[in-house]
PDB file of C-alpha atoms in Angstrom:
ATOM      1  CA  MET A1024      78.357 -37.664 -15.423  1.00 59.00           C
ATOM      2  CA  GLY A1025      75.015 -36.472 -13.533  1.00 65.00           C
ATOM      3  CA  ILE A1026      73.638 -33.890 -10.776  1.00 70.00           C
ATOM      4  CA  GLY A1027      70.585 -34.106  -9.127  1.00 68.00           C
ATOM      5  CA  PRO A1028      68.529 -34.113  -5.443  1.00 72.00           C
ATOM      6  CA  LEU A1029      68.939 -36.664  -2.911  1.00 77.00           C
ATOM      7  CA  GLY A1030      65.396 -38.710  -2.256  1.00 81.00           C
ATOM      8  CA  ALA A1031      63.952 -40.032   0.822  1.00 83.00           C
ATOM      9  CA  ASN A1032      66.863 -41.097   3.469  1.00 84.00           C
ATOM     10  CA  GLY A1033      69.323 -39.411   1.438  1.00 81.00           C
ATOM     11  CA  GLN A1034      69.485 -42.181  -1.515  1.00 82.00           C
ATOM     12  CA  ILE A1035      69.078 -42.194  -5.023  1.00 79.00           C
ATOM     13  CA  SER A1036      67.504 -44.505  -7.642  1.00 82.00           C
ATOM     14  CA  LEU A1037      69.169 -46.040 -10.705  1.00 79.00           C
ATOM     15  CA  PHE A1038      67.792 -47.697 -13.337  1.00 81.00           C
ATOM     16  CA  SER A1039      69.553 -49.401 -16.445  1.00 81.00           C
ATOM     17  CA  SER A1040      67.817 -50.801 -19.516  1.00 85.00           C
ATOM     18  CA  ALA A1041      70.053 -53.443 -19.659  1.00 86.00           C
ATOM     19  CA  THR A1042      72.115 -55.595 -17.286  1.00 85.00           C
ATOM     20  CA  VAL A1043      75.245 -53.953 -16.424  1.00 77.00           C
ATOM     21  CA  ASP A1044      77.833 -53.398 -13.461  1.00 76.00           C
ATOM     22  CA  LEU A1045      77.761 -49.834 -12.324  1.00 71.00           C
ATOM     23  CA  LEU A1046      80.054 -47.782 -10.629  1.00 69.00           C
ATOM     24  CA  VAL A1047      78.844 -44.550  -8.639  1.00 71.00           C
ATOM     25  CA  ASP A1048      81.446 -41.801  -7.833  1.00 67.00           C
ATOM     26  CA  VAL A1049      80.346 -38.821  -6.045  1.00 68.00           C
ATOM     27  CA  LEU A1050      82.035 -35.581  -6.938  1.00 59.00           C
ATOM     28  CA  GLY A1051      80.713 -32.843  -4.762  1.00 66.00           C
ATOM     29  CA  TRP A1052      77.431 -31.759  -3.069  1.00 68.00           C
ATOM     30  CA  PHE A1053      75.306 -28.695  -2.560  1.00 66.00           C
ATOM     31  CA  PRO A1054      74.221 -27.960   0.943  1.00 64.00           C
ATOM     32  CA  THR A1055      70.381 -27.636   1.646  1.00 68.00           C
ATOM     33  CA  GLY A1056      69.236 -24.079   0.837  1.00 67.00           C
ATOM     34  CA  SER A1057      72.202 -23.908  -1.905  1.00 72.00           C
ATOM     35  CA  SER A1058      71.500 -21.668  -5.096  1.00 84.00           C
ATOM     36  CA  PHE A1059      71.333 -25.024  -7.272  1.00 86.00           C
ATOM     37  CA  THR A1060      67.808 -26.736  -7.475  1.00 88.00           C
ATOM     38  CA  GLY A1061      67.987 -30.246  -8.650  1.00 87.00           C
ATOM     39  CA  LEU A1062      65.116 -31.531 -10.454  1.00 91.00           C
ATOM     40  CA  THR A1063      63.675 -35.131 -11.517  1.00 90.00           C
ATOM     41  CA  PRO A1064      65.090 -35.342 -15.162  1.00 92.00           C
ATOM     42  CA  ALA A1065      62.998 -34.323 -17.633  1.00 96.00           C
ATOM     43  CA  ARG A1066      63.419 -34.619 -21.608  1.00 97.00           C
ATOM     44  CA  LEU A1067      63.376 -31.675 -23.143  1.00 97.00           C
ATOM     45  CA  MET A1068      64.141 -32.690 -26.927  1.00 96.00           C
ATOM     46  CA  ASP A1069      64.490 -36.006 -28.452  1.00 96.00           C
ATOM     47  CA  THR A1070      64.919 -35.776 -32.292  1.00 95.00           C
ATOM     48  CA  ARG A1071      64.689 -39.602 -32.699  1.00 94.00           C
ATOM     49  CA  GLY A1072      61.595 -40.048 -35.285  1.00 86.00           C
ATOM     50  CA  GLY A1073      61.883 -36.486 -36.355  1.00 84.00           C
ATOM     51  CA  LEU A1074      64.490 -34.078 -37.902  1.00 82.00           C
ATOM     52  CA  LYS A1075      68.154 -34.865 -36.544  1.00 86.00           C
ATOM     53  CA  LEU A1076      70.355 -32.174 -36.153  1.00 86.00           C
ATOM     54  CA  ASN A1077      72.338 -31.992 -39.737  1.00 90.00           C
ATOM     55  CA  GLY A1078      76.051 -31.837 -39.379  1.00 90.00           C
ATOM     56  CA  GLY A1079      76.686 -27.937 -39.356  1.00 90.00           C
ATOM     57  CA  GLY A1080      73.403 -27.248 -38.383  1.00 90.00           C
ATOM     58  CA  VAL A1081      72.297 -25.055 -35.041  1.00 94.00           C
ATOM     59  CA  SER A1082      69.188 -25.945 -33.302  1.00 95.00           C
ATOM     60  CA  LYS A1083      67.538 -23.640 -30.654  1.00 97.00           C
ATOM     61  CA  LEU A1084      65.800 -25.227 -27.320  1.00 97.00           C
ATOM     62  CA  THR A1085      63.686 -23.645 -25.032  1.00 98.00           C
ATOM     63  CA  VAL A1086      64.477 -24.482 -21.447  1.00 98.00           C
ATOM     64  CA  ALA A1087      62.886 -21.776 -19.460  1.00 98.00           C
ATOM     65  CA  GLY A1088      59.539 -22.591 -18.207  1.00 98.00           C
ATOM     66  CA  ARG A1089      59.988 -26.500 -19.076  1.00 98.00           C
ATOM     67  CA  GLY A1090      61.000 -29.645 -17.095  1.00 97.00           C
ATOM     68  CA  GLY A1091      60.450 -27.913 -13.561  1.00 97.00           C
ATOM     69  CA  VAL A1092      62.805 -24.887 -14.522  1.00 98.00           C
ATOM     70  CA  PRO A1093      61.031 -21.441 -13.877  1.00 97.00           C
ATOM     71  CA  GLY A1094      59.892 -19.181 -16.928  1.00 97.00           C
ATOM     72  CA  SER A1095      62.283 -16.540 -15.262  1.00 96.00           C
ATOM     73  CA  GLY A1096      65.156 -15.754 -12.783  1.00 94.00           C
ATOM     74  CA  VAL A1097      67.199 -18.709 -14.106  1.00 94.00           C
ATOM     75  CA  GLY A1098      70.777 -17.818 -14.555  1.00 91.00           C
ATOM     76  CA  SER A1099      72.123 -21.605 -15.469  1.00 90.00           C
ATOM     77  CA  VAL A1100      71.169 -24.861 -15.939  1.00 94.00           C
ATOM     78  CA  ALA A1101      72.564 -28.459 -15.810  1.00 93.00           C
ATOM     79  CA  LEU A1102      71.790 -30.667 -18.726  1.00 95.00           C
ATOM     80  CA  ASN A1103      72.328 -34.244 -20.008  1.00 95.00           C
ATOM     81  CA  VAL A1104      72.965 -33.717 -23.517  1.00 97.00           C
ATOM     82  CA  THR A1105      73.276 -37.229 -25.646  1.00 96.00           C
ATOM     83  CA  ALA A1106      74.427 -38.109 -29.121  1.00 96.00           C
ATOM     84  CA  VAL A1107      72.492 -40.928 -30.615  1.00 96.00           C
ATOM     85  CA  ASN A1108      73.616 -42.763 -33.546  1.00 93.00           C
ATOM     86  CA  PRO A1109      75.663 -40.225 -35.428  1.00 95.00           C
ATOM     87  CA  SER A1110      76.470 -40.488 -38.957  1.00 93.00           C
ATOM     88  CA  GLY A1111      80.166 -40.198 -38.356  1.00 95.00           C
ATOM     89  CA  SER A1112      83.122 -38.595 -35.717  1.00 96.00           C
ATOM     90  CA  GLY A1113      82.102 -35.039 -34.417  1.00 96.00           C
ATOM     91  CA  TYR A1114      81.050 -32.951 -31.535  1.00 95.00           C
ATOM     92  CA  ILE A1115      78.367 -31.253 -29.953  1.00 96.00           C
ATOM     93  CA  THR A1116      78.457 -27.644 -28.522  1.00 94.00           C
ATOM     94  CA  VAL A1117      75.945 -26.149 -26.554  1.00 95.00           C
ATOM     95  CA  TRP A1118      75.847 -22.508 -25.531  1.00 95.00           C
ATOM     96  CA  PRO A1119      73.564 -19.802 -24.600  1.00 95.00           C
ATOM     97  CA  ALA A1120      71.017 -18.711 -27.369  1.00 97.00           C
ATOM     98  CA  GLY A1121      71.891 -15.046 -28.797  1.00 96.00           C
ATOM     99  CA  GLN A1122      75.686 -15.447 -28.539  1.00 95.00           C
ATOM    100  CA  THR A1123      78.639 -16.249 -30.682  1.00 94.00           C
ATOM    101  CA  GLN A1124      79.015 -19.663 -31.065  1.00 94.00           C
ATOM    102  CA  PRO A1125      82.225 -20.707 -29.020  1.00 90.00           C
ATOM    103  CA  ASN A1126      85.241 -22.736 -30.320  1.00 87.00           C
ATOM    104  CA  ALA A1127      84.648 -25.792 -27.592  1.00 86.00           C
ATOM    105  CA  SER A1128      83.107 -29.063 -27.536  1.00 89.00           C
ATOM    106  CA  ASN A1129      80.810 -30.335 -24.761  1.00 91.00           C
ATOM    107  CA  LEU A1130      80.578 -33.768 -26.326  1.00 93.00           C
ATOM    108  CA  ASN A1131      82.617 -35.909 -28.975  1.00 94.00           C
ATOM    109  CA  PHE A1132      81.438 -38.865 -30.543  1.00 96.00           C
ATOM    110  CA  VAL A1133      82.386 -41.305 -33.032  1.00 96.00           C
ATOM    111  CA  GLY A1134      80.153 -42.711 -35.862  1.00 93.00           C
ATOM    112  CA  GLY A1135      76.960 -45.069 -34.732  1.00 92.00           C
ATOM    113  CA  GLN A1136      77.805 -44.305 -30.958  1.00 93.00           C
ATOM    114  CA  THR A1137      75.250 -43.282 -28.431  1.00 95.00           C
ATOM    115  CA  ILE A1138      77.422 -41.477 -25.620  1.00 95.00           C
ATOM    116  CA  GLN A1139      76.252 -38.831 -23.245  1.00 94.00           C
ATOM    117  CA  ASN A1140      77.556 -35.457 -21.038  1.00 93.00           C
ATOM    118  CA  MET A1141      76.439 -33.274 -18.421  1.00 92.00           C
ATOM    119  CA  VAL A1142      76.507 -29.462 -19.529  1.00 91.00           C
ATOM    120  CA  ILE A1143      76.259 -26.553 -17.288  1.00 90.00           C
ATOM    121  CA  VAL A1144      75.074 -23.634 -19.462  1.00 91.00           C
ATOM    122  CA  PRO A1145      73.923 -20.304 -19.039  1.00 91.00           C
ATOM    123  CA  LEU A1146      70.414 -19.383 -20.672  1.00 95.00           C
ATOM    124  CA  GLY A1147      70.387 -17.146 -23.478  1.00 95.00           C
ATOM    125  CA  ALA A1148      67.792 -14.980 -25.339  1.00 91.00           C
ATOM    126  CA  ASN A1149      64.167 -16.144 -24.921  1.00 96.00           C
ATOM    127  CA  GLY A1150      65.376 -18.576 -22.088  1.00 97.00           C
ATOM    128  CA  GLN A1151      67.126 -20.649 -24.807  1.00 98.00           C
ATOM    129  CA  ILE A1152      70.117 -22.488 -25.374  1.00 97.00           C
ATOM    130  CA  SER A1153      71.517 -23.269 -28.992  1.00 97.00           C
ATOM    131  CA  LEU A1154      73.159 -26.604 -29.907  1.00 97.00           C
ATOM    132  CA  PHE A1155      75.601 -27.138 -32.789  1.00 96.00           C
ATOM    133  CA  SER A1156      76.707 -30.638 -34.343  1.00 96.00           C
ATOM    134  CA  SER A1157      79.378 -31.369 -36.733  1.00 96.00           C
ATOM    135  CA  ALA A1158      77.901 -34.436 -37.641  1.00 96.00           C
ATOM    136  CA  THR A1159      74.290 -35.568 -38.601  1.00 95.00           C
ATOM    137  CA  VAL A1160      72.991 -36.926 -35.289  1.00 95.00           C
ATOM    138  CA  ASP A1161      70.028 -37.420 -33.113  1.00 95.00           C
ATOM    139  CA  ILE A1162      70.145 -35.585 -29.734  1.00 96.00           C
ATOM    140  CA  LEU A1163      68.516 -35.914 -26.376  1.00 97.00           C
ATOM    141  CA  VAL A1164      68.658 -33.115 -23.763  1.00 97.00           C
ATOM    142  CA  ASP A1165      67.490 -33.788 -20.387  1.00 97.00           C
ATOM    143  CA  VAL A1166      67.379 -31.234 -17.477  1.00 97.00           C
ATOM    144  CA  LEU A1167      68.520 -31.942 -14.332  1.00 93.00           C
ATOM    145  CA  GLY A1168      68.431 -28.745 -12.238  1.00 92.00           C
ATOM    146  CA  TRP A1169      69.079 -24.717 -12.187  1.00 93.00           C
ATOM    147  CA  PHE A1170      71.092 -21.857 -10.860  1.00 91.00           C
ATOM    148  CA  PRO A1171      69.145 -18.805 -10.328  1.00 91.00           C
ATOM    149  CA  THR A1172      70.268 -15.437 -11.960  1.00 88.00           C
ATOM    150  CA  GLY A1173      72.708 -14.022  -9.041  1.00 79.00           C
ATOM    151  CA  SER A1174      73.555 -17.136  -7.606  1.00 72.00           C
ATOM    152  CA  SER A1175      77.077 -18.518  -6.329  1.00 66.00           C
ATOM    153  CA  PHE A1176      77.451 -20.244  -9.648  1.00 66.00           C
ATOM    154  CA  THR A1177      78.395 -18.275 -12.598  1.00 65.00           C
ATOM    155  CA  GLY A1178      77.877 -20.167 -15.984  1.00 63.00           C
ATOM    156  CA  LEU A1179      80.289 -19.254 -18.835  1.00 65.00           C
ATOM    157  CA  THR A1180      79.994 -19.922 -22.479  1.00 65.00           C
ATOM    158  CA  PRO A1181      82.522 -22.553 -22.908  1.00 65.00           C
ATOM    159  CA  ALA A1182      86.116 -21.340 -23.623  1.00 66.00           C
ATOM    160  CA  ARG A1183      88.900 -23.604 -24.882  1.00 67.00           C
ATOM    161  CA  LEU A1184      91.764 -23.088 -22.434  1.00 69.00           C
ATOM    162  CA  LEU A1185      94.216 -25.763 -24.092  1.00 68.00           C
ATOM    163  CA  ASP A1186      94.799 -27.310 -27.397  1.00 71.00           C
ATOM    164  CA  ASN A1187      97.977 -28.714 -28.078  1.00 69.00           C
ATOM    165  CA  ARG A1188      96.799 -30.817 -31.234  1.00 70.00           C
ATOM    166  CA  GLY A1189      99.727 -29.830 -34.072  1.00 71.00           C
TER     167      GLY A1189
END
């Protein structure tokens, strides 16, 4: 899932590094002048070739002032978070830095899988977000856009509304 601005003539561009069949579904839109500012996706984090996020570890990522996101006045950001080659099954949780880690996941994966999910998260202390992974994994984070402080969108720290396991 993704979110972003329309290009020339109301079009988007699609790219795949391999031959695939593509399905594109539209889920909604923001009117011109809305509080969401879509960006050309920009990579903010790529742990491949560096230190993976160890299982049970937390990493902070500065978002404000990077990838087209202003250094101030940002309430929430839209991100694409990707788990690459995890050591086993697990999950990633993303939340505002400086707040208590929520009991919710943003992305679930199995060992060896590469999978992504879109996350909308408020910025926390120092314009940062926190990332937790329950298994050792490489993480990619791309910024897709942002909502200003006081916009019509109110970002929340993830909260579990239903868990019917057991």
